mmCIF file of C-alpha atoms in Angstrom:
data_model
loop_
_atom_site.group_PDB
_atom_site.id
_atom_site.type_symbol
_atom_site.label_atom_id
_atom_site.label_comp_id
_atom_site.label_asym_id
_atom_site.label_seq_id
_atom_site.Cartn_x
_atom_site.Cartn_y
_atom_site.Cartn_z
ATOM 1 C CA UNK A 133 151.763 8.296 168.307
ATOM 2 C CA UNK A 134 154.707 8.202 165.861
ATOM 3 C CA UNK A 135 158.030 7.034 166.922
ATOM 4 C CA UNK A 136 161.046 9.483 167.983
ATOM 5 C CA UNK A 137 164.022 8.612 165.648
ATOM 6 C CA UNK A 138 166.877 8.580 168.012
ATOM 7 C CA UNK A 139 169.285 10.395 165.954
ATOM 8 C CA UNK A 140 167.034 13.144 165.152
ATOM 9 C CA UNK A 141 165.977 13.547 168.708
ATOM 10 C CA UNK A 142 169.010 13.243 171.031
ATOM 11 C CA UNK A 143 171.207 15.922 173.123
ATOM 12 C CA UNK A 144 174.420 16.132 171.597
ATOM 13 C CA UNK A 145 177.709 16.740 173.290
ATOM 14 C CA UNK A 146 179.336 19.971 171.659
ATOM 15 C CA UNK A 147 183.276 19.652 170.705
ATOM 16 C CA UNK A 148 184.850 21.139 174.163
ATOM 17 C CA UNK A 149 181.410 21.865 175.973
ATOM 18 C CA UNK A 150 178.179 20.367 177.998
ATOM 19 C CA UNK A 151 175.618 18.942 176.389
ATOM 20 C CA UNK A 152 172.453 20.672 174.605
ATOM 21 C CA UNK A 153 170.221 21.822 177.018
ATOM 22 C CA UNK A 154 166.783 19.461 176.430
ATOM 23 C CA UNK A 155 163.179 20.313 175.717
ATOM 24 C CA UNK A 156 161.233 21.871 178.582
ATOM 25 C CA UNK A 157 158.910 18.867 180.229
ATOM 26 C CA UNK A 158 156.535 21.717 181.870
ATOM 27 C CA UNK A 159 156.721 25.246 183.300
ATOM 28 C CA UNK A 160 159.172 24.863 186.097
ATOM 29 C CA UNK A 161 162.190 23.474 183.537
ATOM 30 C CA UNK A 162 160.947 25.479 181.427
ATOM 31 C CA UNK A 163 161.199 28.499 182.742
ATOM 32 C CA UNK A 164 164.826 27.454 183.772
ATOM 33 C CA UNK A 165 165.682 26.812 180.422
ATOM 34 C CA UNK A 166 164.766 30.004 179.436
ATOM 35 C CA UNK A 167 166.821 31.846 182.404
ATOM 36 C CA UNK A 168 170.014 29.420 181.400
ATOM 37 C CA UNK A 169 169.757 30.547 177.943
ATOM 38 C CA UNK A 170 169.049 33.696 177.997
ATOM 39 C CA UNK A 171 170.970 35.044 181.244
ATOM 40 C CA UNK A 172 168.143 36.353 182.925
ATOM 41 C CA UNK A 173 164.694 35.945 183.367
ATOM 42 C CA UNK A 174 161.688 35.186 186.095
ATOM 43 C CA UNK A 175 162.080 31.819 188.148
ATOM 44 C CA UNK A 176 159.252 30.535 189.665
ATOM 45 C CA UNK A 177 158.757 30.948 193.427
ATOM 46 C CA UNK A 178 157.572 28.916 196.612
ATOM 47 C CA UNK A 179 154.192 28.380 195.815
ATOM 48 C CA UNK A 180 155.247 26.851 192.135
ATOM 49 C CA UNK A 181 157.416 24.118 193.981
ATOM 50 C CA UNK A 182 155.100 23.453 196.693
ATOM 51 C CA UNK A 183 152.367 22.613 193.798
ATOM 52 C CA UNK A 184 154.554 20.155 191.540
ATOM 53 C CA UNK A 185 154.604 16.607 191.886
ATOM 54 C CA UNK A 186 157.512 15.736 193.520
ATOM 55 C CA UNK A 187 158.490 12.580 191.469
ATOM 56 C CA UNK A 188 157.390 14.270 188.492
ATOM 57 C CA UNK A 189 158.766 14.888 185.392
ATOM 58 C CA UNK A 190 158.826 18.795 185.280
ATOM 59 C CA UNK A 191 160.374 18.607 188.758
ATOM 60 C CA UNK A 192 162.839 16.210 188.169
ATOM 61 C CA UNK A 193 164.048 17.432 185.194
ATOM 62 C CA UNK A 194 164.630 21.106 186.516
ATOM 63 C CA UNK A 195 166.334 19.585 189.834
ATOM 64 C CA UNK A 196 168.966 18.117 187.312
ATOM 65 C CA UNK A 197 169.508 20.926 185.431
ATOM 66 C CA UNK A 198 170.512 23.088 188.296
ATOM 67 C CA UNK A 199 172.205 20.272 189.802
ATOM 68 C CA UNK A 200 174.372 19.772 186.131
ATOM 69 C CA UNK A 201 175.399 23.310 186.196
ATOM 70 C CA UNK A 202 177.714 21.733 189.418
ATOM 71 C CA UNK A 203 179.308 19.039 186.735
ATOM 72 C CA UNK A 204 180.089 19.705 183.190
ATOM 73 C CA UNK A 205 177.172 22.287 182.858
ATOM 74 C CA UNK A 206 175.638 22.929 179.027
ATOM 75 C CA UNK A 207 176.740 24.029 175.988
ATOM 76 C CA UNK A 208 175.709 28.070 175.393
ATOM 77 C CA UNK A 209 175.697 28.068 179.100
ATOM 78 C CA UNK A 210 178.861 29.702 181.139
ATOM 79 C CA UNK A 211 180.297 28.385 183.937
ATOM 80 C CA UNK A 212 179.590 30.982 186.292
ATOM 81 C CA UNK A 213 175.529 30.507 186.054
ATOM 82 C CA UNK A 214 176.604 27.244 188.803
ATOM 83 C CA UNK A 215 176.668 30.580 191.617
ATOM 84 C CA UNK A 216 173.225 32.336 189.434
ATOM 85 C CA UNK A 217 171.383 33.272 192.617
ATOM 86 C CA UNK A 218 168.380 32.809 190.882
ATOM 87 C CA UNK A 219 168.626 28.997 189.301
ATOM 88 C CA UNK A 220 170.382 28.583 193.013
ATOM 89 C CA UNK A 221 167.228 29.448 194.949
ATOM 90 C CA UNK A 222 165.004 27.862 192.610
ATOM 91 C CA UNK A 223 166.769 24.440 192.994
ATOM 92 C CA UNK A 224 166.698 25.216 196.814
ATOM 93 C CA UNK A 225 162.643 25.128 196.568
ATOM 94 C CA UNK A 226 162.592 22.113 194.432
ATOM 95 C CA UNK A 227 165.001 19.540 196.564
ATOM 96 C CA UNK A 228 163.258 20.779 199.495
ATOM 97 C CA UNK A 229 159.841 19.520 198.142
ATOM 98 C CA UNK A 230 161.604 16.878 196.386
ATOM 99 C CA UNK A 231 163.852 15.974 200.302
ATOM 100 C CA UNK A 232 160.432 16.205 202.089
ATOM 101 C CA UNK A 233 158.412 13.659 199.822
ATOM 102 C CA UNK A 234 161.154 11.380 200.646
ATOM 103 C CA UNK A 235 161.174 11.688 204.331
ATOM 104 C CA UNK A 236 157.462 11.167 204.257
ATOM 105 C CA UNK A 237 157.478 7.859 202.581
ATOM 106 C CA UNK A 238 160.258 6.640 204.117
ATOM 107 C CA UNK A 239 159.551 7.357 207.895
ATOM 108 C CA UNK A 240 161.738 7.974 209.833
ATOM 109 C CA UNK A 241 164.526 4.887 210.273
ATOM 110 C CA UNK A 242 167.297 5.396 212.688
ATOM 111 C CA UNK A 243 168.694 1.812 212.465
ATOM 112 C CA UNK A 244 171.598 1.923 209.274
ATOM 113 C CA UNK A 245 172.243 -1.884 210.135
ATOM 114 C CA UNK A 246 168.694 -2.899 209.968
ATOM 115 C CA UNK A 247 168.040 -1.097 206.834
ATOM 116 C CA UNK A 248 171.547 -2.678 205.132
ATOM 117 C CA UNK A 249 170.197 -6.041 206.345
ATOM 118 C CA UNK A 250 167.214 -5.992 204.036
ATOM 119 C CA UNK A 251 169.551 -5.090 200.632
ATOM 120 C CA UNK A 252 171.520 -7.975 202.076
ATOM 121 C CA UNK A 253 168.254 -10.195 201.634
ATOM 122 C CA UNK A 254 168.247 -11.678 198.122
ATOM 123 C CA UNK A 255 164.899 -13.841 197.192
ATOM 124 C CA UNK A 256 165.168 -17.741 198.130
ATOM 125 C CA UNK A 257 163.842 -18.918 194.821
ATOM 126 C CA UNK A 258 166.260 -16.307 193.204
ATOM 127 C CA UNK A 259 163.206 -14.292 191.554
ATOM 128 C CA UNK A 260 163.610 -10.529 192.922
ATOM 129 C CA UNK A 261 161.797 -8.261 190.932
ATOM 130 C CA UNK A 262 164.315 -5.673 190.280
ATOM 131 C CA UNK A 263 165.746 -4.856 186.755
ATOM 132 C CA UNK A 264 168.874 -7.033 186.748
ATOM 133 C CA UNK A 265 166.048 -10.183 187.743
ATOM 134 C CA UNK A 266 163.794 -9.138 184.401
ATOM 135 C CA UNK A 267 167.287 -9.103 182.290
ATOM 136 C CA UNK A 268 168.284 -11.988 183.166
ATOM 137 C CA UNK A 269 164.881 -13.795 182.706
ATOM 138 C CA UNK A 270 163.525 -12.058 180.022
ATOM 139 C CA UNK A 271 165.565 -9.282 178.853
ATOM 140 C CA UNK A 272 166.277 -8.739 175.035
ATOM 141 C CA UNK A 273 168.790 -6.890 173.487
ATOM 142 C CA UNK A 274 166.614 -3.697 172.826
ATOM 143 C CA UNK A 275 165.879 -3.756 176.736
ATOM 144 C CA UNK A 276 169.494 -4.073 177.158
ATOM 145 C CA UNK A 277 170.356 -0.996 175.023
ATOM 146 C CA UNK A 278 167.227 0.932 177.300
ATOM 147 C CA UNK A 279 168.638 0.032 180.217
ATOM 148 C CA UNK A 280 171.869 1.402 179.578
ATOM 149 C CA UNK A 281 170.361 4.478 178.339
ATOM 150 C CA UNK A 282 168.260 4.676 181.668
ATOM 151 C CA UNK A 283 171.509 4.636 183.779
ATOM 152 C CA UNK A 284 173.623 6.489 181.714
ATOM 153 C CA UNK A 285 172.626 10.248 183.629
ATOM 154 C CA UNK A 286 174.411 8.478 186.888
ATOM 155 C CA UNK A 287 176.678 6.285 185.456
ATOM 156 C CA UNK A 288 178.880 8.580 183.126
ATOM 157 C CA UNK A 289 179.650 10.853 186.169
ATOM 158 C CA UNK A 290 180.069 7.228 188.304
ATOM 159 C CA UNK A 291 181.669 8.198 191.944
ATOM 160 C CA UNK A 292 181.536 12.082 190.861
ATOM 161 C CA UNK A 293 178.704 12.727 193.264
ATOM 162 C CA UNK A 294 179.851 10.848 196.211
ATOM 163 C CA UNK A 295 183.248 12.878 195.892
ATOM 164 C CA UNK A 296 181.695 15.819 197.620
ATOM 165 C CA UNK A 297 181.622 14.259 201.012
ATOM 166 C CA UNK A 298 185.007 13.604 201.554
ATOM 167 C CA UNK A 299 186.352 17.382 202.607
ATOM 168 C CA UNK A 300 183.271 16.824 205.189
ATOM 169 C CA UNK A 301 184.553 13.137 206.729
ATOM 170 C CA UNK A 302 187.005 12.719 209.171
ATOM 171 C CA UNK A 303 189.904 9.461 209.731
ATOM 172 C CA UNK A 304 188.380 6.142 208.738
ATOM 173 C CA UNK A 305 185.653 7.585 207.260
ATOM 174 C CA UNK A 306 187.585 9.708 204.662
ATOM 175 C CA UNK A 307 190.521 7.230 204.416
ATOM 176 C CA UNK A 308 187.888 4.583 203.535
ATOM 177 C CA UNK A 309 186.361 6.932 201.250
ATOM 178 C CA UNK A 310 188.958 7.792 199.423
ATOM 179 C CA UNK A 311 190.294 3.795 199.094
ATOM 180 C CA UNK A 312 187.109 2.731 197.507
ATOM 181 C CA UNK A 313 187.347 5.995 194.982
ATOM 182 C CA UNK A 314 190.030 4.901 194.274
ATOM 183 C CA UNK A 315 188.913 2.013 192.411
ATOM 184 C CA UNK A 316 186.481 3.773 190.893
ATOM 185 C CA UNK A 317 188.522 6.159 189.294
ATOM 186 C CA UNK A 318 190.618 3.406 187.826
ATOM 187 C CA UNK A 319 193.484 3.149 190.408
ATOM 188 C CA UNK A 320 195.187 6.026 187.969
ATOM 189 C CA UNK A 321 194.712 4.869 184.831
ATOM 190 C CA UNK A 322 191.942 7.001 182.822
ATOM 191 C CA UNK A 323 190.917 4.243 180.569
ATOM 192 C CA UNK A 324 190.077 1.939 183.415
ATOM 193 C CA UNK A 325 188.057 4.396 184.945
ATOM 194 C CA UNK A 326 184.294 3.334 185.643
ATOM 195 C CA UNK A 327 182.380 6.054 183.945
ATOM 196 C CA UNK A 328 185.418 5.008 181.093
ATOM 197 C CA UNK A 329 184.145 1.483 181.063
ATOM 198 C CA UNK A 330 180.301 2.514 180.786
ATOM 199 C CA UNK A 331 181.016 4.720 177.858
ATOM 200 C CA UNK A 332 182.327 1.683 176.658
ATOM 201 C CA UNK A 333 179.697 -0.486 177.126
ATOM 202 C CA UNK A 334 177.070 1.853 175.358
ATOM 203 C CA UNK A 335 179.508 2.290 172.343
ATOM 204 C CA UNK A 336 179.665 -1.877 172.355
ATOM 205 C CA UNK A 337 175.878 -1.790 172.439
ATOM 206 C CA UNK A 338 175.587 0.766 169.363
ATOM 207 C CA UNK A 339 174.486 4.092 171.648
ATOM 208 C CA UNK A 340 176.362 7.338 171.579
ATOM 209 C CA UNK A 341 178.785 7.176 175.133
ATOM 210 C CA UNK A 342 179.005 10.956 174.595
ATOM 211 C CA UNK A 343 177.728 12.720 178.526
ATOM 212 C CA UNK A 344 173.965 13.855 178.588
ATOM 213 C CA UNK A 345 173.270 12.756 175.274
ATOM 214 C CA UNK A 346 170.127 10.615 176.165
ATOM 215 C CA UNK A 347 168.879 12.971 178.693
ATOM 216 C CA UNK A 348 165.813 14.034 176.576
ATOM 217 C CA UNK A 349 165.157 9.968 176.740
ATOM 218 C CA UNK A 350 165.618 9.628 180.392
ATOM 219 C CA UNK A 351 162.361 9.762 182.903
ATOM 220 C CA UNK A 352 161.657 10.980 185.980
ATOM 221 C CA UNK A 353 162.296 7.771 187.984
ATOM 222 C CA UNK A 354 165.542 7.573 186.340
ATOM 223 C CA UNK A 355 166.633 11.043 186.763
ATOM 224 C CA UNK A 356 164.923 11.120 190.717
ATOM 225 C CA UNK A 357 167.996 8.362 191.242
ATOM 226 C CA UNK A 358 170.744 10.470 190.316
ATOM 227 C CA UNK A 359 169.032 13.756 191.588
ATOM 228 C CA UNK A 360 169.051 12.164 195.225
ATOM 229 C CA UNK A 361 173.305 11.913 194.923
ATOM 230 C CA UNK A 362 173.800 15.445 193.948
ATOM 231 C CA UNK A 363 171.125 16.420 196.784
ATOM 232 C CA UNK A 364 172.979 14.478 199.604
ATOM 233 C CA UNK A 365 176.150 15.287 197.843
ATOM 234 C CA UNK A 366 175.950 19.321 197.548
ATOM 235 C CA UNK A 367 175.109 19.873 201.660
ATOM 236 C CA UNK A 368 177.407 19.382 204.328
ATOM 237 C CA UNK A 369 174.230 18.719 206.826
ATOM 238 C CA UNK A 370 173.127 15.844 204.808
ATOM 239 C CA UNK A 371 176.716 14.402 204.715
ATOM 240 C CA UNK A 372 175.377 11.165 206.850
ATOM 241 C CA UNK A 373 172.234 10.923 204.291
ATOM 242 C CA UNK A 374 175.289 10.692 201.462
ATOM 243 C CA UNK A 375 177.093 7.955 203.224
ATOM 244 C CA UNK A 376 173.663 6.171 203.987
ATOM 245 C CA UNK A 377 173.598 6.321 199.869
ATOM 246 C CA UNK A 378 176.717 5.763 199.013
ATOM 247 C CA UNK A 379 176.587 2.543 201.287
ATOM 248 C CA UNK A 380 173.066 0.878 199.962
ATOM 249 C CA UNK A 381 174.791 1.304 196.107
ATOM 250 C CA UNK A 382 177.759 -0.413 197.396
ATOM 251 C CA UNK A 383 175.935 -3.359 199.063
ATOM 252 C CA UNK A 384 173.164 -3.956 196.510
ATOM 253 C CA UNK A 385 176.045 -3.570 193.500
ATOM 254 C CA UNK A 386 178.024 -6.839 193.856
ATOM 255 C CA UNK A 387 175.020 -9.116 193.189
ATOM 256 C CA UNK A 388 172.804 -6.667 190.484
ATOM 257 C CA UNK A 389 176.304 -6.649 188.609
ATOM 258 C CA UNK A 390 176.380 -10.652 188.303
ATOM 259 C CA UNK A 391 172.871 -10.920 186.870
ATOM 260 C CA UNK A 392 173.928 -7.734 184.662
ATOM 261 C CA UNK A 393 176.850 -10.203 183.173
ATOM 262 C CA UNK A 394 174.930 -13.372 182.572
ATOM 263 C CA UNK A 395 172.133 -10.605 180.848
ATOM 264 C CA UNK A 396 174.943 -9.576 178.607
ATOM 265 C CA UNK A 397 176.340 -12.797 177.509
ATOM 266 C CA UNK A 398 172.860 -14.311 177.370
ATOM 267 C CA UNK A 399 171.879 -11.587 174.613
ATOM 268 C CA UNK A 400 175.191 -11.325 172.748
ATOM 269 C CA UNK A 401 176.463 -8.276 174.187
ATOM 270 C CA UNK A 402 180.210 -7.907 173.406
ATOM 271 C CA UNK A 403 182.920 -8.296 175.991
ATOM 272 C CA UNK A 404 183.500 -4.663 176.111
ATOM 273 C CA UNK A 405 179.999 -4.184 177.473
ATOM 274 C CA UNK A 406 180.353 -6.776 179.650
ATOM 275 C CA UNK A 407 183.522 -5.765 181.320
ATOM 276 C CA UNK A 408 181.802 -2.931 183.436
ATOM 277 C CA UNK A 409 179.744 -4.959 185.058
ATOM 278 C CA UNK A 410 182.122 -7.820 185.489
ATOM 279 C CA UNK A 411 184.291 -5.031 187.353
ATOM 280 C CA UNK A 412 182.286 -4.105 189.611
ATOM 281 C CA UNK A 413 181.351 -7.999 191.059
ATOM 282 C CA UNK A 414 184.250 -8.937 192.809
ATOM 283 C CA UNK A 415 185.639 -5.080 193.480
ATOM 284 C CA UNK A 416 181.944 -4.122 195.053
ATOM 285 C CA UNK A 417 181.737 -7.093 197.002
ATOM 286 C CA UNK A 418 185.195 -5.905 198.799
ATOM 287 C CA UNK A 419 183.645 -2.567 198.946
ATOM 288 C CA UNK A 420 180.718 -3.349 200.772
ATOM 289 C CA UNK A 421 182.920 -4.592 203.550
ATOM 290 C CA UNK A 422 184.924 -1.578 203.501
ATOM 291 C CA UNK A 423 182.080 0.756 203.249
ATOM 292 C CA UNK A 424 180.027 -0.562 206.297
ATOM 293 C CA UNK A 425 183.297 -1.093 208.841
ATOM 294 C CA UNK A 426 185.427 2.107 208.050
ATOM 295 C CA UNK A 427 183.049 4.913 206.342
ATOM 296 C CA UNK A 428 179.742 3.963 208.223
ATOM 297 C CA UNK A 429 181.831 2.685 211.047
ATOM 298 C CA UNK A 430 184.124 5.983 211.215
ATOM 299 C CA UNK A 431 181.618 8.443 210.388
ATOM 300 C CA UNK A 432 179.549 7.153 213.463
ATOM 301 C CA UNK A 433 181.948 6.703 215.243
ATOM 302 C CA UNK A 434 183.201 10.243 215.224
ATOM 303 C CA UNK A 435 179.206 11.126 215.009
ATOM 304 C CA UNK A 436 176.696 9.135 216.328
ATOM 305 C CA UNK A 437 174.167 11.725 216.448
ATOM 306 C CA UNK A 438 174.241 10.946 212.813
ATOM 307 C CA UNK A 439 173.103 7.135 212.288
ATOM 308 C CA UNK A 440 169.421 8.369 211.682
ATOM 309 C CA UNK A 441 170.824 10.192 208.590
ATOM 310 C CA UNK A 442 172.812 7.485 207.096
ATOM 311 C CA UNK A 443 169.242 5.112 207.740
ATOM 312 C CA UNK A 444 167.466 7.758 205.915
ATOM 313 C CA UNK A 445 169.818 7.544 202.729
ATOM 314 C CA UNK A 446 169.796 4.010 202.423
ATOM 315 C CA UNK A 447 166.116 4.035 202.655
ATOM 316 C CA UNK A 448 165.559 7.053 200.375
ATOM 317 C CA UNK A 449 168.220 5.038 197.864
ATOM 318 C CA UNK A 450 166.467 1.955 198.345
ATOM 319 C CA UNK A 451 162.601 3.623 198.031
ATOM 320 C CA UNK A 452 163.740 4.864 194.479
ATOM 321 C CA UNK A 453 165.566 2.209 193.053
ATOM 322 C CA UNK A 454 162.580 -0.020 193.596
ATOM 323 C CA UNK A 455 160.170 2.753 192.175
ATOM 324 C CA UNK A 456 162.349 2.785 188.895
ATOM 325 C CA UNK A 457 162.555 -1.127 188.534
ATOM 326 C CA UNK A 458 159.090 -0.602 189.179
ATOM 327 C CA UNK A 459 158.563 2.005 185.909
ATOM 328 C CA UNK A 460 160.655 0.076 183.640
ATOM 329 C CA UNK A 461 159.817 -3.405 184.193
ATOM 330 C CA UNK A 462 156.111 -2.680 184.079
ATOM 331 C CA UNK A 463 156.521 -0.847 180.650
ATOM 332 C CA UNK A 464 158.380 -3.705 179.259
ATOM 333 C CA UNK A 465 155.788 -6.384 180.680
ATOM 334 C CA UNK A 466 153.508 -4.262 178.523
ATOM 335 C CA UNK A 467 155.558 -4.190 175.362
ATOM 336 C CA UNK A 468 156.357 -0.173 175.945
ATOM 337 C CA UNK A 469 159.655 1.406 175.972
ATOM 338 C CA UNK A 470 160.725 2.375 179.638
ATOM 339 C CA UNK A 471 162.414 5.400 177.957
ATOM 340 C CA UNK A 472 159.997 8.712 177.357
ATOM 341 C CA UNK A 473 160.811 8.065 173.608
ATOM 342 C CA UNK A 474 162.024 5.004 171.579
ATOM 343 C CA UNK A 475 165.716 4.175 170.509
ATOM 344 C CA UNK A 476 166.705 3.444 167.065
ATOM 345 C CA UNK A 477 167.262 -0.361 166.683
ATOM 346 C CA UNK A 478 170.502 -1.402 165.834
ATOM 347 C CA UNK A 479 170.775 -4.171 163.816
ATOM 348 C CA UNK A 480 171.495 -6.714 166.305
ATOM 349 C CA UNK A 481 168.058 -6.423 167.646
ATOM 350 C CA UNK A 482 164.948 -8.303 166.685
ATOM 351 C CA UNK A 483 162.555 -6.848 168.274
ATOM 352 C CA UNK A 484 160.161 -3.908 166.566
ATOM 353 C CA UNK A 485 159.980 -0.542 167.665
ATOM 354 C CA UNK A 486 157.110 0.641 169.861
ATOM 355 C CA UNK A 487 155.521 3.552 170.010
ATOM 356 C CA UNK A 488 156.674 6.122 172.686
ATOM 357 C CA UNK A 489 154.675 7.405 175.827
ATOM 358 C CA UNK A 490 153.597 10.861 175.974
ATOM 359 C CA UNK A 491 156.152 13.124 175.938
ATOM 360 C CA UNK A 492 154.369 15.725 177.649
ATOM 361 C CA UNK A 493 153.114 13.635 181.099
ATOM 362 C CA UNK A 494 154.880 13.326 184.065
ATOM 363 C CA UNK A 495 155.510 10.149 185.835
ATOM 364 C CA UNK A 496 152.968 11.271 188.671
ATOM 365 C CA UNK A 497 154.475 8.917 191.262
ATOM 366 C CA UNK A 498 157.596 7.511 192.401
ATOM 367 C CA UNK A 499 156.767 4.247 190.956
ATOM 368 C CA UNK A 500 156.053 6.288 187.633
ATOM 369 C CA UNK A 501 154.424 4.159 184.785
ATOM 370 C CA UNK A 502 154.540 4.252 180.791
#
């Protein structure tokens, strides 16, 4: 297979719009792609959604796309196709096959303290098998750059997501909410903004920071991630699922973030790539505290009824974070990108390109494969 020049290939942010919608990845996107462009058009129906595979990449990518329209939407696109009744119902079908996969791998927890105690758990011997553990033993430059590519469909719309719980909290909840946004949104200042900083860090590792410009890059297991936010995020009923998430980011950040720095300085990143993850270890180890005493603590509180929902979004968060350190550290143990089509190296890295997987396959499972 011949490699994807990067350039060429990517999504490009348009001068005061969304990005370029991407190519189709199978009939449901792209028969949504079609209906985005063109205004109109048939969507498929129950039977098409019940049939896909849930974690796949046809799925997945159509879930975003109707969850984008809620963001900064697409270029050639107009803002009011976010209330299209069709793309609307269509998404309804596909986070419903999507929500039920979930619920029947992860069972059906109703302890949030039990399930917080595990991502409290780091390995003895200090070898976890998550991303930030391969980085930091074995990561490159060029899986650096990947890596940041991977996250970039969550990270350049940061707390963005989680902000659509707060008109549904109450006291603590919301008040402790809102104080860990806060941060998040730079206390005020735009440039010190988190989704700021990550833009910086991919412009310090030679990527483009512009929003959705690596989604045609960006896989199923990746995309499934920040799919599950806008999911909780969108429905009041699942507001306890969203805190659930929200929570298991918040305690599993503080530590990922340290072995993200020592990564970074251990491959040469610059200081401005470093800086977003040196952020987030000492103001994500406060947060955890904060999130678990006053938004758990006052959501259930003022709802108990809803402490099997907040279990369920840590474990749903938790079930596909491990499936995408699953996809990307098995494609790099094999030499393969983790990305659906190679970057570019810059000219800091010193290590070949590969060729890419095939473009047109989805991932199949949660824990995906390349």
């Amino acid at each position: 297979m011949t490699t994807t020049p990067l350039r060429e290939h990517g999504g490009p942010t348009t001068p005061g719009g969304g990005p370029e919608l991407p190519p189709p990845r199978g009939e449901l996107s792209e028969a949504l792609i079609a209906h985005l462009r063109e205004g109109a058009g048939p969507l498929p129906g129950r039977r098409a959604a019940e049939a896909a595979d849930p974690y796949g990449e046809d799925l997945q990518l159509a879930l975003h796309l109707g969850y984008e329209l809620h963001y900064q939407g697409f270029a050639g696109v107009p803002d009011d196709a976010e209330w299209d009744p069709g793309p609307l119902r269509m998404r309804s079908l596909l986070e419903r096959r999507f929500e039920d996969a979930l619920r029947a791998a992860c069972g059906r927890p109703d302890d949030p303290d039990e399930v917080f105690g595990r991502l409290l758990t780091e390995p003895s011997d200090g070898n976890g098998d998550g991303v930030s553990h391969y980085l930091i033993r074995r990561g490159t430059a060029h899986y650096v750059r990947e890596h940041a590519v991977l996250r970039s469909v969550h990270q350049l719309r940061e707390a963005d997501p989680h902000l659509w719980v707060v008109p549904r909290l109450q006291g603590r909840a919301k008040a402790g909410m809102i104080t860990i946004q806060y941060d998040e949104y730079g206390c005020g200042r735009a440039e010190h903004m988190h989704a700021r900083l990550y833009a910086d860090l991919m412009q310090a590792l030679g990527l483009d920071p512009a929003y959705g410009h690596y989604l045609p890059f960006v896989g199923a297991p990746a995309l499934a991630n920040a799919n599950l936010m806008s999911l909780l995020g969108l429905h009041r009923a699942r507001r306890g699922a969203l805190v659930g998430h929200f929570a298991a980011l918040e305690i599993a950040s503080s530590p990922a973030a340290s072995r993200m720095v020592a990564a970074l300085r251990r491959t040469g990143a610059d200081e401005a790539a470093v800086r977003f993850y040196d952020e987030h270890v000492e103001a994500d180890a406060v947060h955890e505290q904060l999130v678990r005493r006053e938004v758990v603590g006052g959501l259930l509180a003022d709802e108990p009824a809803l402490a099997p929902d907040v279990a369920f979004g840590a474990e749903a968060t938790t079930f596909l974070e491990e499936a995408f350190a699953t996809h990307v550290t098995h494609a790099w143990g094999k030499g393969t990108t983790a990305l659906r089509a190679p970057l570019v190296p810059n000219t800091t890295d010193r290590q070949p390109e590969v060729p890419g997987p095939d473009l047109t396959r989805g991932s199949g499972s949660p824990a995906g494969g390349a």
